C-alpha cells in the first residue's frame, strides 16, 4: 500500500512540474507565423537600397588627360628601356667571357666604368683586412702671390662620419672616393706609374674627385688659386679578434703620390674654387 501511495504522489508531483514549465500565452500577444509579426519593423519602415550608382573613380594614369597619358606612357617606356639596357650591360660585365661581351666589350666598359663597376670581393677567400684612409692636401696661391700648403684632410673619415647612423647613405658617400682610389691603385705600380690603358684615366678621375672635395671644404679663400694637390693613403691592419693568436702591427703604412698640377679642367661645373687655366699642362711633378 505504501508503494502504491508513493507512486501516486510522484506522478502528481511530475504533473505539477510539467504544468509550470510552459507558462500560458497571454491573450493579447500577437500570433507569430507566416501571416504574423514578431514585433519587428513594418516593411514600410525598412529603407530601400538605391539602385543608382555613379561611374567608377579613375585613378593613376587613366585619370590624366589624353595628352598627359601619352607623355606618361612615353616616360615609362623610356625608363623601362634604360633599366633594361643597364641590366644587360651589368650582366655582360659580370658574366664569363662570351661572344657578345667580346664583340661589344668597349661599349660595355664605357657604360660600366667608373660609376657602375661590379666585383666579387664580398665572396673573396681573403677579404680586405685593412682600414684604408684617403687623405689630401693642396697648395694654394694667394692673390698677393704668396703660396701656402694646407693641412692633410682625411676624406675617408668625413665619408665615414656621414654614413654612421644614416639609414640611407648616398652612393657618393659610400663609394666615390673609395673606388676612385682603388682603381688608381690597381692601375699603377709601387712607383705610381701607370701599368695599363686605364692608368691615365684613373688619375684624371681621382684628381677631379679630390678637387671637388677640396671645393666643398673651401680650402681656397676669396681670390686664391688652387695650383696643386697631393694625395696619400693611410693603411692600418684590422686588429684580430681576442680569441686569435695572430700578431699584427698596428703602425700605419702610408703611400704618397707626387704633387699633381691641377687646371680648370679638373674642376666641376659651377665649382667655386679658382684653378689654373686650362692651357696649363697637368700631371705629377
mmCIF file of C-alpha atoms in Angstrom:
data_model
loop_
_atom_site.group_PDB
_atom_site.id
_atom_site.type_symbol
_atom_site.label_atom_id
_atom_site.label_comp_id
_atom_site.label_asym_id
_atom_site.label_seq_id
_atom_site.Cartn_x
_atom_site.Cartn_y
_atom_site.Cartn_z
ATOM 1 C CA UNK A 1 0.000 0.000 0.000
ATOM 2 C CA UNK A 2 2.829 2.395 0.835
ATOM 3 C CA UNK A 3 4.421 1.691 -2.525
ATOM 4 C CA UNK A 4 1.271 2.472 -4.466
ATOM 5 C CA UNK A 5 0.742 5.664 -2.456
ATOM 6 C CA UNK A 6 4.337 6.803 -3.059
ATOM 7 C CA UNK A 7 3.993 6.153 -6.826
ATOM 8 C CA UNK A 8 0.805 8.193 -6.922
ATOM 9 C CA UNK A 9 2.496 11.107 -5.123
ATOM 10 C CA UNK A 10 5.466 11.015 -7.527
ATOM 11 C CA UNK A 11 3.156 11.089 -10.581
ATOM 12 C CA UNK A 12 1.243 14.030 -9.133
ATOM 13 C CA UNK A 13 4.488 15.932 -8.477
ATOM 14 C CA UNK A 14 5.725 15.406 -12.057
ATOM 15 C CA UNK A 15 2.419 16.576 -13.444
ATOM 16 C CA UNK A 16 2.563 19.768 -11.403
ATOM 17 C CA UNK A 17 6.152 20.479 -12.570
ATOM 18 C CA UNK A 18 5.261 19.965 -16.237
ATOM 19 C CA UNK A 19 2.339 22.337 -15.972
ATOM 20 C CA UNK A 20 4.591 25.171 -14.641
ATOM 21 C CA UNK A 21 7.424 24.723 -17.222
ATOM 22 C CA UNK A 22 5.465 26.338 -20.068
ATOM 23 C CA UNK A 23 3.508 29.399 -18.953
ATOM 24 C CA UNK A 24 0.323 30.130 -20.828
ATOM 25 C CA UNK A 25 0.417 32.652 -23.687
ATOM 26 C CA UNK A 26 -1.242 35.912 -22.779
ATOM 27 C CA UNK A 27 -4.379 36.501 -24.789
ATOM 28 C CA UNK A 28 -3.181 39.907 -26.087
ATOM 29 C CA UNK A 29 0.108 38.525 -27.610
ATOM 30 C CA UNK A 30 0.018 38.761 -31.411
ATOM 31 C CA UNK A 31 0.394 35.440 -33.168
ATOM 32 C CA UNK A 32 3.600 34.565 -34.989
ATOM 33 C CA UNK A 33 3.976 32.715 -38.224
ATOM 34 C CA UNK A 34 3.719 33.290 -41.932
ATOM 35 C CA UNK A 35 0.989 35.869 -41.593
ATOM 36 C CA UNK A 36 2.004 37.401 -38.273
ATOM 37 C CA UNK A 37 4.680 39.677 -36.954
ATOM 38 C CA UNK A 38 7.104 39.221 -34.082
ATOM 39 C CA UNK A 39 7.311 42.895 -33.169
ATOM 40 C CA UNK A 40 9.913 43.874 -35.850
ATOM 41 C CA UNK A 41 9.650 46.944 -38.069
ATOM 42 C CA UNK A 42 6.958 47.092 -40.650
ATOM 43 C CA UNK A 43 8.050 46.510 -44.261
ATOM 44 C CA UNK A 44 7.401 50.174 -44.957
ATOM 45 C CA UNK A 45 9.919 51.175 -42.243
ATOM 46 C CA UNK A 46 12.878 49.324 -43.843
ATOM 47 C CA UNK A 47 14.956 51.677 -46.066
ATOM 48 C CA UNK A 48 15.313 50.532 -49.622
ATOM 49 C CA UNK A 49 18.801 50.422 -51.210
ATOM 50 C CA UNK A 50 19.312 52.728 -54.147
ATOM 51 C CA UNK A 51 19.830 51.039 -57.481
ATOM 52 C CA UNK A 52 21.521 54.147 -58.968
ATOM 53 C CA UNK A 53 25.375 54.069 -58.833
ATOM 54 C CA UNK A 54 27.859 56.599 -60.243
ATOM 55 C CA UNK A 55 30.767 55.866 -62.600
ATOM 56 C CA UNK A 56 33.876 54.222 -61.044
ATOM 57 C CA UNK A 57 36.578 56.591 -59.811
ATOM 58 C CA UNK A 58 39.501 56.955 -62.228
ATOM 59 C CA UNK A 59 42.964 56.693 -60.704
ATOM 60 C CA UNK A 60 46.571 56.641 -61.849
ATOM 61 C CA UNK A 61 47.466 57.380 -65.457
ATOM 62 C CA UNK A 62 43.882 56.747 -66.518
ATOM 63 C CA UNK A 63 42.802 59.819 -64.542
ATOM 64 C CA UNK A 64 45.056 62.068 -66.639
ATOM 65 C CA UNK A 65 44.023 63.847 -69.780
ATOM 66 C CA UNK A 66 44.865 62.088 -73.085
ATOM 67 C CA UNK A 67 47.865 64.353 -73.712
ATOM 68 C CA UNK A 68 49.391 63.672 -70.305
ATOM 69 C CA UNK A 69 48.638 59.976 -70.697
ATOM 70 C CA UNK A 70 50.818 59.904 -73.821
ATOM 71 C CA UNK A 71 53.631 61.764 -72.031
ATOM 72 C CA UNK A 72 53.451 59.430 -69.022
ATOM 73 C CA UNK A 73 53.440 56.360 -71.276
ATOM 74 C CA UNK A 74 56.492 57.606 -73.202
ATOM 75 C CA UNK A 75 58.348 58.420 -69.956
ATOM 76 C CA UNK A 76 57.549 54.986 -68.541
ATOM 77 C CA UNK A 77 58.699 53.327 -71.766
ATOM 78 C CA UNK A 78 61.940 55.334 -71.704
ATOM 79 C CA UNK A 79 62.684 54.368 -68.093
ATOM 80 C CA UNK A 80 61.961 50.729 -68.904
ATOM 81 C CA UNK A 81 64.350 50.788 -71.859
ATOM 82 C CA UNK A 82 67.157 52.425 -69.824
ATOM 83 C CA UNK A 83 66.719 49.964 -66.950
ATOM 84 C CA UNK A 84 66.727 47.062 -69.387
ATOM 85 C CA UNK A 85 69.933 48.290 -71.052
ATOM 86 C CA UNK A 86 71.599 48.793 -67.657
ATOM 87 C CA UNK A 87 70.701 45.277 -66.508
ATOM 88 C CA UNK A 88 72.007 43.848 -69.796
ATOM 89 C CA UNK A 89 75.292 45.779 -69.529
ATOM 90 C CA UNK A 90 75.849 44.713 -65.918
ATOM 91 C CA UNK A 91 75.101 41.096 -66.848
ATOM 92 C CA UNK A 92 77.602 41.171 -69.722
ATOM 93 C CA UNK A 93 80.160 42.775 -67.400
ATOM 94 C CA UNK A 94 79.946 40.163 -64.632
ATOM 95 C CA UNK A 95 79.220 37.147 -66.850
ATOM 96 C CA UNK A 96 82.037 34.877 -68.041
ATOM 97 C CA UNK A 97 83.608 35.944 -71.357
ATOM 98 C CA UNK A 98 81.339 35.145 -74.272
ATOM 99 C CA UNK A 99 80.829 36.124 -77.900
ATOM 100 C CA UNK A 100 78.607 39.128 -77.127
ATOM 101 C CA UNK A 101 80.825 40.549 -74.390
ATOM 102 C CA UNK A 102 83.924 40.165 -76.572
ATOM 103 C CA UNK A 103 82.300 41.811 -79.571
ATOM 104 C CA UNK A 104 80.822 44.725 -77.591
ATOM 105 C CA UNK A 105 83.408 44.907 -74.806
ATOM 106 C CA UNK A 106 84.219 48.572 -75.448
ATOM 107 C CA UNK A 107 80.572 49.619 -75.202
ATOM 108 C CA UNK A 108 80.078 47.583 -72.017
ATOM 109 C CA UNK A 109 83.129 49.102 -70.318
ATOM 110 C CA UNK A 110 82.103 52.609 -71.376
ATOM 111 C CA UNK A 111 78.724 52.074 -69.725
ATOM 112 C CA UNK A 112 80.020 50.412 -66.537
ATOM 113 C CA UNK A 113 83.135 52.403 -65.635
ATOM 114 C CA UNK A 114 83.627 54.109 -63.324
ATOM 115 C CA UNK A 115 80.241 54.583 -61.633
ATOM 116 C CA UNK A 116 78.733 51.079 -62.021
ATOM 117 C CA UNK A 117 81.749 48.821 -61.641
ATOM 118 C CA UNK A 118 80.909 45.404 -60.189
ATOM 119 C CA UNK A 119 83.179 42.993 -58.354
ATOM 120 C CA UNK A 120 83.020 39.858 -56.264
ATOM 121 C CA UNK A 121 85.160 40.967 -53.314
ATOM 122 C CA UNK A 122 82.377 40.072 -50.887
ATOM 123 C CA UNK A 123 82.923 36.392 -51.731
ATOM 124 C CA UNK A 124 86.721 36.550 -51.924
ATOM 125 C CA UNK A 125 88.521 33.860 -49.899
ATOM 126 C CA UNK A 126 90.842 36.546 -48.474
ATOM 127 C CA UNK A 127 88.751 39.679 -47.843
ATOM 128 C CA UNK A 128 90.404 43.017 -47.210
ATOM 129 C CA UNK A 129 91.810 43.172 -43.684
ATOM 130 C CA UNK A 130 92.911 46.796 -43.640
ATOM 131 C CA UNK A 131 91.344 50.144 -42.915
ATOM 132 C CA UNK A 132 92.375 52.462 -45.750
ATOM 133 C CA UNK A 133 92.008 56.226 -45.299
ATOM 134 C CA UNK A 134 92.483 58.584 -48.253
ATOM 135 C CA UNK A 135 93.927 61.981 -47.330
ATOM 136 C CA UNK A 136 94.583 65.071 -49.458
ATOM 137 C CA UNK A 137 96.225 68.454 -49.156
ATOM 138 C CA UNK A 138 96.543 71.398 -51.537
ATOM 139 C CA UNK A 139 98.979 74.102 -52.499
ATOM 140 C CA UNK A 140 97.176 77.423 -52.725
ATOM 141 C CA UNK A 141 98.440 80.622 -54.328
ATOM 142 C CA UNK A 142 97.048 83.737 -52.644
ATOM 143 C CA UNK A 143 96.029 86.832 -54.568
ATOM 144 C CA UNK A 144 99.179 88.576 -53.348
ATOM 145 C CA UNK A 145 101.438 85.889 -54.854
ATOM 146 C CA UNK A 146 102.426 84.015 -51.693
ATOM 147 C CA UNK A 147 101.931 80.243 -51.619
ATOM 148 C CA UNK A 148 100.734 78.140 -48.725
ATOM 149 C CA UNK A 149 100.206 74.438 -48.177
ATOM 150 C CA UNK A 150 97.094 73.258 -46.389
ATOM 151 C CA UNK A 151 96.981 70.539 -43.794
ATOM 152 C CA UNK A 152 96.072 66.954 -44.627
ATOM 153 C CA UNK A 153 92.321 66.393 -44.838
ATOM 154 C CA UNK A 154 91.093 62.879 -44.026
ATOM 155 C CA UNK A 155 88.359 62.497 -46.662
ATOM 156 C CA UNK A 156 87.612 58.878 -45.742
ATOM 157 C CA UNK A 157 86.912 59.888 -42.136
ATOM 158 C CA UNK A 158 84.482 62.532 -43.383
ATOM 159 C CA UNK A 159 82.643 59.957 -45.508
ATOM 160 C CA UNK A 160 82.539 57.566 -42.564
ATOM 161 C CA UNK A 161 81.056 60.227 -40.303
ATOM 162 C CA UNK A 162 78.386 60.989 -42.919
ATOM 163 C CA UNK A 163 77.468 57.296 -43.216
ATOM 164 C CA UNK A 164 77.494 56.487 -39.493
ATOM 165 C CA UNK A 165 73.910 56.341 -38.225
ATOM 166 C CA UNK A 166 72.486 57.145 -41.672
ATOM 167 C CA UNK A 167 69.854 54.592 -42.679
ATOM 168 C CA UNK A 168 70.003 55.577 -46.355
ATOM 169 C CA UNK A 169 73.555 56.820 -47.098
ATOM 170 C CA UNK A 170 74.216 58.033 -50.619
ATOM 171 C CA UNK A 171 76.225 56.088 -53.167
ATOM 172 C CA UNK A 172 78.656 59.019 -53.367
ATOM 173 C CA UNK A 173 79.433 58.926 -49.654
ATOM 174 C CA UNK A 174 79.950 55.181 -49.705
ATOM 175 C CA UNK A 175 81.875 54.531 -52.900
ATOM 176 C CA UNK A 176 83.012 57.568 -54.911
ATOM 177 C CA UNK A 177 86.292 58.277 -53.124
ATOM 178 C CA UNK A 178 86.968 54.656 -52.158
ATOM 179 C CA UNK A 179 86.501 53.320 -55.689
ATOM 180 C CA UNK A 180 88.493 56.183 -57.231
ATOM 181 C CA UNK A 181 91.466 55.288 -55.028
ATOM 182 C CA UNK A 182 91.044 51.539 -55.590
ATOM 183 C CA UNK A 183 91.034 51.997 -59.371
ATOM 184 C CA UNK A 184 94.116 54.200 -59.188
ATOM 185 C CA UNK A 185 95.970 51.646 -57.050
ATOM 186 C CA UNK A 186 95.059 48.774 -59.385
ATOM 187 C CA UNK A 187 96.307 50.659 -62.471
ATOM 188 C CA UNK A 188 99.639 51.942 -61.056
ATOM 189 C CA UNK A 189 102.744 50.235 -59.729
ATOM 190 C CA UNK A 190 104.560 50.932 -56.459
ATOM 191 C CA UNK A 191 106.272 53.960 -58.057
ATOM 192 C CA UNK A 192 102.856 55.352 -59.093
ATOM 193 C CA UNK A 193 103.486 54.667 -62.798
ATOM 194 C CA UNK A 194 100.545 53.608 -64.996
ATOM 195 C CA UNK A 195 100.514 49.922 -65.840
ATOM 196 C CA UNK A 196 97.760 49.927 -68.459
ATOM 197 C CA UNK A 197 95.496 51.963 -70.672
ATOM 198 C CA UNK A 198 93.258 52.918 -67.754
ATOM 199 C CA UNK A 199 96.103 54.447 -65.754
ATOM 200 C CA UNK A 200 95.797 57.970 -67.142
ATOM 201 C CA UNK A 201 92.005 57.871 -66.961
ATOM 202 C CA UNK A 202 92.034 56.724 -63.328
ATOM 203 C CA UNK A 203 94.482 59.513 -62.426
ATOM 204 C CA UNK A 204 92.280 62.170 -64.032
ATOM 205 C CA UNK A 205 89.190 60.789 -62.313
ATOM 206 C CA UNK A 206 90.847 60.711 -58.882
ATOM 207 C CA UNK A 207 92.213 64.233 -59.315
ATOM 208 C CA UNK A 208 88.760 65.564 -60.172
ATOM 209 C CA UNK A 209 87.261 63.875 -57.117
ATOM 210 C CA UNK A 210 89.922 65.447 -54.911
ATOM 211 C CA UNK A 211 89.401 68.928 -56.377
ATOM 212 C CA UNK A 212 85.649 68.573 -55.874
ATOM 213 C CA UNK A 213 86.113 67.605 -52.230
ATOM 214 C CA UNK A 214 88.548 70.470 -51.618
ATOM 215 C CA UNK A 215 85.984 72.814 -53.116
ATOM 216 C CA UNK A 216 83.401 71.575 -50.606
ATOM 217 C CA UNK A 217 85.887 72.170 -47.781
ATOM 218 C CA UNK A 218 86.503 75.711 -49.057
ATOM 219 C CA UNK A 219 90.291 75.428 -48.691
ATOM 220 C CA UNK A 220 90.920 78.392 -51.004
ATOM 221 C CA UNK A 221 89.838 81.807 -49.844
ATOM 222 C CA UNK A 222 88.459 84.586 -51.983
ATOM 223 C CA UNK A 223 90.873 85.370 -54.793
ATOM 224 C CA UNK A 224 93.100 82.355 -54.037
ATOM 225 C CA UNK A 225 94.012 79.742 -56.662
ATOM 226 C CA UNK A 226 94.462 76.007 -56.069
ATOM 227 C CA UNK A 227 97.621 75.113 -58.024
ATOM 228 C CA UNK A 228 98.492 71.599 -56.916
ATOM 229 C CA UNK A 229 97.061 68.715 -54.908
ATOM 230 C CA UNK A 230 98.695 65.739 -53.266
ATOM 231 C CA UNK A 231 97.044 62.527 -52.136
ATOM 232 C CA UNK A 232 98.145 59.727 -49.849
ATOM 233 C CA UNK A 233 96.635 56.703 -48.193
ATOM 234 C CA UNK A 234 96.999 55.546 -44.618
ATOM 235 C CA UNK A 235 96.510 51.786 -44.191
ATOM 236 C CA UNK A 236 96.080 50.164 -40.798
ATOM 237 C CA UNK A 237 95.688 46.442 -40.293
ATOM 238 C CA UNK A 238 92.401 45.447 -38.662
ATOM 239 C CA UNK A 239 93.040 44.131 -35.160
ATOM 240 C CA UNK A 240 92.456 40.361 -34.890
ATOM 241 C CA UNK A 241 89.697 39.072 -32.573
ATOM 242 C CA UNK A 242 90.552 38.408 -28.942
ATOM 243 C CA UNK A 243 90.467 34.647 -29.380
ATOM 244 C CA UNK A 244 93.041 34.771 -32.202
ATOM 245 C CA UNK A 245 96.754 34.201 -31.540
ATOM 246 C CA UNK A 246 97.709 36.210 -34.647
ATOM 247 C CA UNK A 247 100.049 39.136 -34.027
ATOM 248 C CA UNK A 248 99.880 42.129 -36.364
ATOM 249 C CA UNK A 249 101.451 45.577 -36.395
ATOM 250 C CA UNK A 250 99.105 48.497 -35.808
ATOM 251 C CA UNK A 251 101.595 51.003 -37.236
ATOM 252 C CA UNK A 252 100.030 52.956 -40.141
ATOM 253 C CA UNK A 253 101.547 52.468 -43.585
ATOM 254 C CA UNK A 254 101.456 55.436 -45.959
ATOM 255 C CA UNK A 255 101.533 55.539 -49.729
ATOM 256 C CA UNK A 256 102.042 59.040 -51.037
ATOM 257 C CA UNK A 257 101.678 60.310 -54.591
ATOM 258 C CA UNK A 258 103.699 63.193 -56.003
ATOM 259 C CA UNK A 259 102.120 66.609 -56.375
ATOM 260 C CA UNK A 260 99.621 66.944 -59.223
ATOM 261 C CA UNK A 261 99.236 70.259 -61.029
ATOM 262 C CA UNK A 262 95.533 70.949 -61.481
ATOM 263 C CA UNK A 263 93.811 73.049 -64.118
ATOM 264 C CA UNK A 264 90.307 74.343 -64.685
ATOM 265 C CA UNK A 265 89.541 71.076 -66.485
ATOM 266 C CA UNK A 266 89.805 69.288 -63.140
ATOM 267 C CA UNK A 267 87.043 71.378 -61.574
ATOM 268 C CA UNK A 268 83.376 70.536 -61.681
ATOM 269 C CA UNK A 269 80.769 72.697 -63.385
ATOM 270 C CA UNK A 270 79.826 75.579 -61.125
ATOM 271 C CA UNK A 271 82.768 74.977 -58.810
ATOM 272 C CA UNK A 272 83.620 77.988 -56.691
ATOM 273 C CA UNK A 273 87.285 77.011 -56.430
ATOM 274 C CA UNK A 274 89.695 79.034 -58.600
ATOM 275 C CA UNK A 275 92.052 76.804 -60.574
ATOM 276 C CA UNK A 276 94.815 77.274 -63.084
ATOM 277 C CA UNK A 277 93.885 77.986 -66.680
ATOM 278 C CA UNK A 278 93.017 75.109 -68.976
ATOM 279 C CA UNK A 279 96.151 75.665 -71.042
ATOM 280 C CA UNK A 280 98.483 74.700 -68.206
ATOM 281 C CA UNK A 281 99.868 71.214 -68.520
ATOM 282 C CA UNK A 282 98.813 68.933 -65.687
ATOM 283 C CA UNK A 283 100.456 65.884 -64.219
ATOM 284 C CA UNK A 284 102.743 64.987 -61.360
ATOM 285 C CA UNK A 285 105.871 66.913 -60.615
#
